[in-house]
Amino acid sequence: MKFWIGVALAVALAAGLALSGTNEYFFYAGYVVLQFVVLATAWNILGGYAGYVNFGTAAFFGIGAYTAVVLFKAAGAPLGVQILAAACASGLLGFGTGLLTLRLRGIFFSIATVAVIFIMQTAIVNWRYVGGATGVQLLRPPAMPPFDSYTRMLFVVMAIMAVAGVCIARYIEVSWIGRGLRAIRDSEEAAECSGVPTLKLKLFACTVSGALMGAAGAPLPMYMSFLEPASSFDLNYSVSALAMPMIGGTSHWLGPVIGAILLGSVQQIVTVTISNEINVLVVGVLLVVFVVAAPDGVLGLLRRLKWFRRSSG
Amino acid sequence: MVPPLLRITGVSKHFGGFAALSEVSLEVAPGERFGLIGPNGSGKTTLINCVSGALRNESGSIEFDGAEISRLPAYQRTRRGIARSFQIPRPFKSMSVLENLVVPLEYVAHRRTLHTADTWEEAMAILRQMRMAEKADSPSNLLSQVELRKLELARAMAARPRLLISDEAMAGLAGNEVDEVLEILLELNRAGITIIMIEHIMHAVMRFSQRVICLDAGRIICEGAPAEIVKNLEVQKAYLGA
Amino acid sequence: MLFGILVGCFYAAVSVGLSVAFGLLDVPHVAHPALMVLGSYCTYLLGRYGWDPIVAGIALMPLFFLLGVAIYRFYYETFEKRGSDAGVRGLAFFFGLAFIVEVGLILVFGVDQRMVEADYIGKSLSLGGYRIPWRLLVAFGVALLLTAGLTLYLSRTFTGRAIKAVAQDEPALRLMGVNPVRIKQWAFGIATAVTALAGAMLIIVGPVEPSLDRVYIGRTFCVVVLAGLGSMTGTLFAGLILGVSESIVLTLFGASWAPAVAFGLLLVVLGIRPQGLFGR
């Protein structure tokens, strides 16, 4: 019950902010942080719960963005349809990648996800309809009332997506699916011998994860008013989506949220005040530091201080 | 004549050039207490892996309850009624002892159709049977050796099997602990479960089994009642060297 | 086609370090190409002082050996010993390491391409109507020597065979009185040292930039997986297959498709025959 109150509050807060007189820049930055909440939450469904490390977040994200662009260019599709289609496309990509490699050891899956990034990016670069390597410019439709600007509207859309993503992750986590995934992570062999259909569950997690990542990518073209392969398939998405749950904590849905807000905000600050390269360095260093020193992330530390109980929360 | 619960015919398994199993054939009757012995590296665990589905046999057939299962994935074999414990215990370390049992209960025995509360109750009942009820909420990565072994058996039991394969469940345990595990296995058998026991502890195998098979270098070298096996020269040679 | 063979051999040499680190030692070393690019940049630095790149590469080997030992030691203490979650965290660690190396190179050297100069770079050999750039021949030669050398080392020397043994049967090795951790450490050090020379060859073959490690993740893992984990001879064959495939795609479809070949081939191999050509 507490959870749903929190959800309602979060959505109300987002909408309220969007309708208030807050500085426009807040929404530019806020959109990015919320986007990372979705990406980190999506990553954690397969990476944290099941223990299969996806390096290819950028591919699922980028394909989501490009699916949205194709639908917009071809049929002027509204944002809602774009998001749905993007989720389907990236979900399919997740399913395909999983089918190919989830039977094998974890590292082969991880390398395959890197392969997917390159293959997808190369395919897009060679596709003239979406502008190839130079990319494509887009004209945003006018902002829908009651929002003053399109960016504010996208902020709320992303907030709803973040909430939806967290709800999905939470449901998986506390249900029998989550238990099966955890069994797979703890000992896949024992899980299989306990009747857990390991391949099916992994495929499910991979597909859902991919779909969410694609959905997160769908509003990107509208957010930036343009889209090009180099930045939409940027490996930074992959590293961040991996680092955020590692930093926040991978065993609970709150972990990716904390990690995304913390690291996302740090990234915004560093990119603006110092440089983009230092930003990537910071992400890399934080990832290594947490993986080595604090493997259970912020939530793990809080748990040790007894400030956080592991509940079905 | 009652048809065998498990029938293995001509099963072979190679790893590269190494023949782990060569044309192994055996039958286990329903309700039987079956002992499998053999020196290290003789193929006992490989055979069990082929039966449970962790490995695929290259040739031969494995029939369970009359149906061919050698092409089935492991989880489906578990759902048909084959459960095993692991030689080196593999608990689900992030879960409590009780939750370890809920996994097979949900995925095999009930397929999520029962109320959650009932599933946890059933898990408690199994723990009581294993004399481990007080450890229900302990994290499973903090158990002693004998508790880990019992958890392995408990988890196998939670899959409600018809055939339970116990892979060296007593290895390294002290005398009274061995007796405890043996007593549990005998109790389970009295309740109707067919049990294949792989063990090195001879007196346990002798007390437990109705029939014993000895493997060496991937082949069956002897089969019969426990008393005969012990006297068999081939068996002695296998264990002590030529 | 000839280019394909020359480049393929080069790919093999570049991947041979990974074949040891991942194929034999089972370390999820996705930072391998990043270390190679690091080697290229170090070669470049020495090149600025007039060092010949091959000499520089060889000189860097002991340094990289120590680096490899240090990395393995750290990895072992932090991850392999602790078991359970080690797989995920180990992978994440190397992924982070690769990133740190790449960004570090960008910060120090910038994103522009760097090249190195030597007598044999820029000239070509005319052979029966073909012009073969000397730099490719040099890289090919060094690559061949490197791969052959490592294969011989692994099969003829005691330490070499111990390395292969630790991949197959660690407890047996322990019983023989050999400390598996020290062997693995040594092996990882050698793998990293070889990577230094590979980096030198990389900058001989063409200009380098910090993000080059990304496409080489594809190439090296493709070669290692196609070869079959731990097979040195397989690495040579697999490298050739990749090199030839890339040159075919290059001729037929153009340069913009070339980066995807290695990754595509990798996916195909993983899907059809994950144990590779000579895998165990």
Short mmCIF file of N, CA and C in Angstrom, two decimals, chain B residues 28-105:
data_model
loop_
_atom_site.label_atom_id
_atom_site.label_comp_id
_atom_site.label_asym_id
_atom_site.label_seq_id
_atom_site.Cartn_x
_atom_site.Cartn_y
_atom_site.Cartn_z
N VAL B 28 15.99 -49.69 -12.26
CA VAL B 28 15.63 -49.45 -10.86
C VAL B 28 14.13 -49.65 -10.72
N ALA B 29 13.74 -50.54 -9.80
CA ALA B 29 12.31 -50.81 -9.62
C ALA B 29 11.68 -49.75 -8.74
N PRO B 30 10.36 -49.53 -8.89
CA PRO B 30 9.70 -48.53 -8.04
C PRO B 30 9.81 -48.92 -6.58
N GLY B 31 10.14 -47.95 -5.74
CA GLY B 31 10.23 -48.21 -4.32
C GLY B 31 11.53 -48.84 -3.89
N GLU B 32 12.43 -49.05 -4.83
CA GLU B 32 13.68 -49.74 -4.50
C GLU B 32 14.67 -48.81 -3.80
N ARG B 33 15.55 -49.42 -2.98
CA ARG B 33 16.68 -48.68 -2.42
C ARG B 33 17.93 -49.18 -3.15
N PHE B 34 18.48 -48.30 -3.97
CA PHE B 34 19.51 -48.69 -4.92
C PHE B 34 20.82 -48.00 -4.58
N GLY B 35 21.89 -48.75 -4.47
CA GLY B 35 23.18 -48.15 -4.14
C GLY B 35 24.09 -48.13 -5.35
N LEU B 36 24.83 -47.03 -5.53
CA LEU B 36 25.75 -46.89 -6.66
C LEU B 36 27.12 -46.56 -6.07
N ILE B 37 28.06 -47.48 -6.26
CA ILE B 37 29.38 -47.23 -5.72
C ILE B 37 30.43 -47.31 -6.83
N GLY B 38 31.66 -46.93 -6.48
CA GLY B 38 32.73 -46.97 -7.47
C GLY B 38 33.79 -45.97 -7.05
N PRO B 39 35.04 -46.21 -7.43
CA PRO B 39 36.10 -45.27 -7.05
C PRO B 39 35.88 -43.91 -7.71
N ASN B 40 36.66 -42.93 -7.25
CA ASN B 40 36.56 -41.59 -7.82
C ASN B 40 36.86 -41.63 -9.31
N GLY B 41 36.07 -40.90 -10.07
CA GLY B 41 36.31 -40.85 -11.51
C GLY B 41 35.71 -42.00 -12.27
N SER B 42 34.93 -42.85 -11.58
CA SER B 42 34.37 -44.01 -12.27
C SER B 42 33.15 -43.67 -13.10
N GLY B 43 32.60 -42.46 -12.91
CA GLY B 43 31.47 -42.07 -13.75
C GLY B 43 30.15 -41.99 -13.03
N LYS B 44 30.16 -42.13 -11.70
CA LYS B 44 28.90 -42.13 -10.95
C LYS B 44 28.15 -40.81 -11.15
N THR B 45 28.86 -39.70 -10.88
CA THR B 45 28.19 -38.41 -11.00
C THR B 45 27.82 -38.11 -12.45
N THR B 46 28.66 -38.55 -13.40
CA THR B 46 28.32 -38.36 -14.81
C THR B 46 27.01 -39.08 -15.12
N LEU B 47 26.87 -40.31 -14.61
CA LEU B 47 25.64 -41.06 -14.86
C LEU B 47 24.44 -40.31 -14.28
N ILE B 48 24.61 -39.83 -13.06
CA ILE B 48 23.52 -39.09 -12.43
C ILE B 48 23.19 -37.83 -13.21
N ASN B 49 24.22 -37.15 -13.68
CA ASN B 49 24.00 -35.94 -14.48
C ASN B 49 23.23 -36.25 -15.75
N CYS B 50 23.50 -37.42 -16.34
CA CYS B 50 22.77 -37.80 -17.56
C CYS B 50 21.30 -38.10 -17.23
N VAL B 51 21.08 -38.69 -16.07
CA VAL B 51 19.70 -39.01 -15.69
C VAL B 51 18.93 -37.74 -15.35
N SER B 52 19.58 -36.83 -14.60
CA SER B 52 18.86 -35.63 -14.16
C SER B 52 18.76 -34.59 -15.27
N GLY B 53 19.63 -34.69 -16.28
CA GLY B 53 19.53 -33.78 -17.40
C GLY B 53 20.59 -32.69 -17.41
N ALA B 54 21.49 -32.71 -16.43
CA ALA B 54 22.57 -31.73 -16.45
C ALA B 54 23.50 -31.99 -17.62
N LEU B 55 23.57 -33.25 -18.05
CA LEU B 55 24.36 -33.60 -19.23
C LEU B 55 23.47 -34.39 -20.19
N ARG B 56 23.85 -34.38 -21.46
CA ARG B 56 23.12 -35.21 -22.44
C ARG B 56 23.96 -36.43 -22.77
N ASN B 57 23.36 -37.59 -22.69
CA ASN B 57 24.09 -38.79 -23.10
C ASN B 57 24.17 -38.83 -24.62
N GLU B 58 25.31 -39.35 -25.11
CA GLU B 58 25.50 -39.37 -26.56
C GLU B 58 24.77 -40.50 -27.23
N SER B 59 24.69 -41.62 -26.52
CA SER B 59 24.01 -42.76 -27.11
C SER B 59 23.28 -43.51 -26.01
N GLY B 60 22.39 -44.37 -26.42
CA GLY B 60 21.61 -45.13 -25.46
C GLY B 60 20.34 -44.40 -25.09
N SER B 61 19.53 -45.04 -24.26
CA SER B 61 18.28 -44.40 -23.88
C SER B 61 18.09 -44.40 -22.39
N ILE B 62 17.37 -43.41 -21.92
CA ILE B 62 17.01 -43.31 -20.51
C ILE B 62 15.50 -43.20 -20.43
N GLU B 63 14.88 -44.20 -19.82
CA GLU B 63 13.42 -44.18 -19.72
C GLU B 63 13.01 -44.03 -18.28
N PHE B 64 12.10 -43.11 -18.06
CA PHE B 64 11.56 -42.90 -16.73
C PHE B 64 10.07 -43.12 -16.78
N ASP B 65 9.61 -44.07 -15.99
CA ASP B 65 8.18 -44.36 -15.96
C ASP B 65 7.66 -44.68 -17.36
N GLY B 66 8.50 -45.39 -18.11
CA GLY B 66 8.08 -45.83 -19.44
C GLY B 66 8.32 -44.82 -20.55
N ALA B 67 8.66 -43.58 -20.24
CA ALA B 67 8.84 -42.58 -21.30
C ALA B 67 10.32 -42.23 -21.46
N GLU B 68 10.72 -42.03 -22.70
CA GLU B 68 12.10 -41.66 -23.01
C GLU B 68 12.34 -40.21 -22.59
N ILE B 69 13.37 -39.97 -21.78
CA ILE B 69 13.57 -38.60 -21.30
C ILE B 69 14.91 -37.99 -21.71
N SER B 70 15.74 -38.75 -22.49
CA SER B 70 17.09 -38.23 -22.70
C SER B 70 17.15 -36.96 -23.54
N ARG B 71 16.05 -36.56 -24.18
CA ARG B 71 16.10 -35.31 -24.95
C ARG B 71 15.47 -34.16 -24.17
N LEU B 72 14.97 -34.46 -22.97
CA LEU B 72 14.28 -33.41 -22.23
C LEU B 72 15.25 -32.54 -21.44
N PRO B 73 14.95 -31.24 -21.33
CA PRO B 73 15.76 -30.39 -20.46
C PRO B 73 15.55 -30.78 -18.99
N ALA B 74 16.54 -30.45 -18.17
CA ALA B 74 16.54 -30.92 -16.79
C ALA B 74 15.27 -30.55 -16.02
N TYR B 75 14.80 -29.32 -16.22
CA TYR B 75 13.66 -28.90 -15.40
C TYR B 75 12.41 -29.72 -15.71
N GLN B 76 12.31 -30.19 -16.94
CA GLN B 76 11.14 -31.02 -17.26
C GLN B 76 11.26 -32.40 -16.64
N ARG B 77 12.51 -32.89 -16.51
CA ARG B 77 12.67 -34.18 -15.86
C ARG B 77 12.32 -34.06 -14.39
N THR B 78 12.68 -32.92 -13.80
CA THR B 78 12.32 -32.71 -12.41
C THR B 78 10.81 -32.70 -12.26
N ARG B 79 10.14 -32.05 -13.20
CA ARG B 79 8.68 -31.98 -13.12
C ARG B 79 8.04 -33.35 -13.31
N ARG B 80 8.75 -34.26 -13.96
CA ARG B 80 8.19 -35.61 -14.13
C ARG B 80 8.44 -36.48 -12.92
N GLY B 81 9.33 -36.00 -12.01
CA GLY B 81 9.49 -36.75 -10.78
C GLY B 81 10.88 -37.21 -10.44
N ILE B 82 11.89 -36.65 -11.11
CA ILE B 82 13.27 -37.01 -10.76
C ILE B 82 13.89 -35.84 -10.02
N ALA B 83 14.39 -36.09 -8.82
CA ALA B 83 15.07 -35.02 -8.07
C ALA B 83 16.44 -35.51 -7.64
N ARG B 84 17.36 -34.60 -7.48
CA ARG B 84 18.70 -34.98 -7.08
C ARG B 84 19.26 -33.98 -6.10
N SER B 85 20.18 -34.45 -5.28
CA SER B 85 20.94 -33.52 -4.45
C SER B 85 22.34 -33.45 -5.05
N PHE B 86 23.06 -32.36 -4.77
CA PHE B 86 24.38 -32.19 -5.35
C PHE B 86 25.47 -32.60 -4.38
N GLN B 87 26.51 -33.18 -4.94
CA GLN B 87 27.64 -33.64 -4.14
C GLN B 87 28.23 -32.50 -3.33
N ILE B 88 28.51 -31.39 -4.02
CA ILE B 88 28.91 -30.17 -3.31
C ILE B 88 27.64 -29.32 -3.24
N PRO B 89 27.14 -29.10 -2.02
CA PRO B 89 25.84 -28.43 -1.89
C PRO B 89 25.80 -27.10 -2.64
N ARG B 90 24.67 -26.85 -3.29
CA ARG B 90 24.50 -25.59 -4.01
C ARG B 90 23.23 -24.90 -3.53
N PRO B 91 23.28 -24.35 -2.33
CA PRO B 91 22.07 -23.66 -1.86
C PRO B 91 21.87 -22.36 -2.63
N PHE B 92 20.65 -21.87 -2.63
CA PHE B 92 20.39 -20.54 -3.19
C PHE B 92 20.80 -19.56 -2.11
N LYS B 93 22.04 -19.07 -2.24
CA LYS B 93 22.64 -18.37 -1.12
C LYS B 93 21.96 -17.08 -0.72
N SER B 94 21.27 -16.44 -1.65
CA SER B 94 20.65 -15.17 -1.28
C SER B 94 19.32 -15.39 -0.56
N MET B 95 18.90 -16.66 -0.44
CA MET B 95 17.61 -16.92 0.17
C MET B 95 17.75 -17.61 1.51
N SER B 96 16.72 -17.50 2.32
CA SER B 96 16.71 -18.22 3.60
C SER B 96 16.51 -19.70 3.31
N VAL B 97 16.70 -20.50 4.34
CA VAL B 97 16.53 -21.95 4.20
C VAL B 97 15.13 -22.27 3.70
N LEU B 98 14.15 -21.63 4.31
CA LEU B 98 12.76 -21.89 3.93
C LEU B 98 12.50 -21.53 2.48
N GLU B 99 13.03 -20.38 2.07
CA GLU B 99 12.76 -19.92 0.71
C GLU B 99 13.39 -20.85 -0.33
N ASN B 100 14.52 -21.47 0.08
CA ASN B 100 15.16 -22.45 -0.82
C ASN B 100 14.18 -23.53 -1.22
N LEU B 101 13.33 -23.92 -0.26
CA LEU B 101 12.36 -24.98 -0.54
C LEU B 101 11.18 -24.47 -1.34
N VAL B 102 10.88 -23.18 -1.19
CA VAL B 102 9.72 -22.63 -1.89
C VAL B 102 9.94 -22.67 -3.40
N VAL B 103 11.20 -22.54 -3.83
CA VAL B 103 11.48 -22.54 -5.27
C VAL B 103 10.97 -23.83 -5.94
N PRO B 104 11.44 -25.00 -5.49
CA PRO B 104 10.90 -26.20 -6.15
C PRO B 104 9.42 -26.39 -5.90
N LEU B 105 8.93 -25.98 -4.75
CA LEU B 105 7.50 -26.13 -4.50
C LEU B 105 6.69 -25.33 -5.50
#
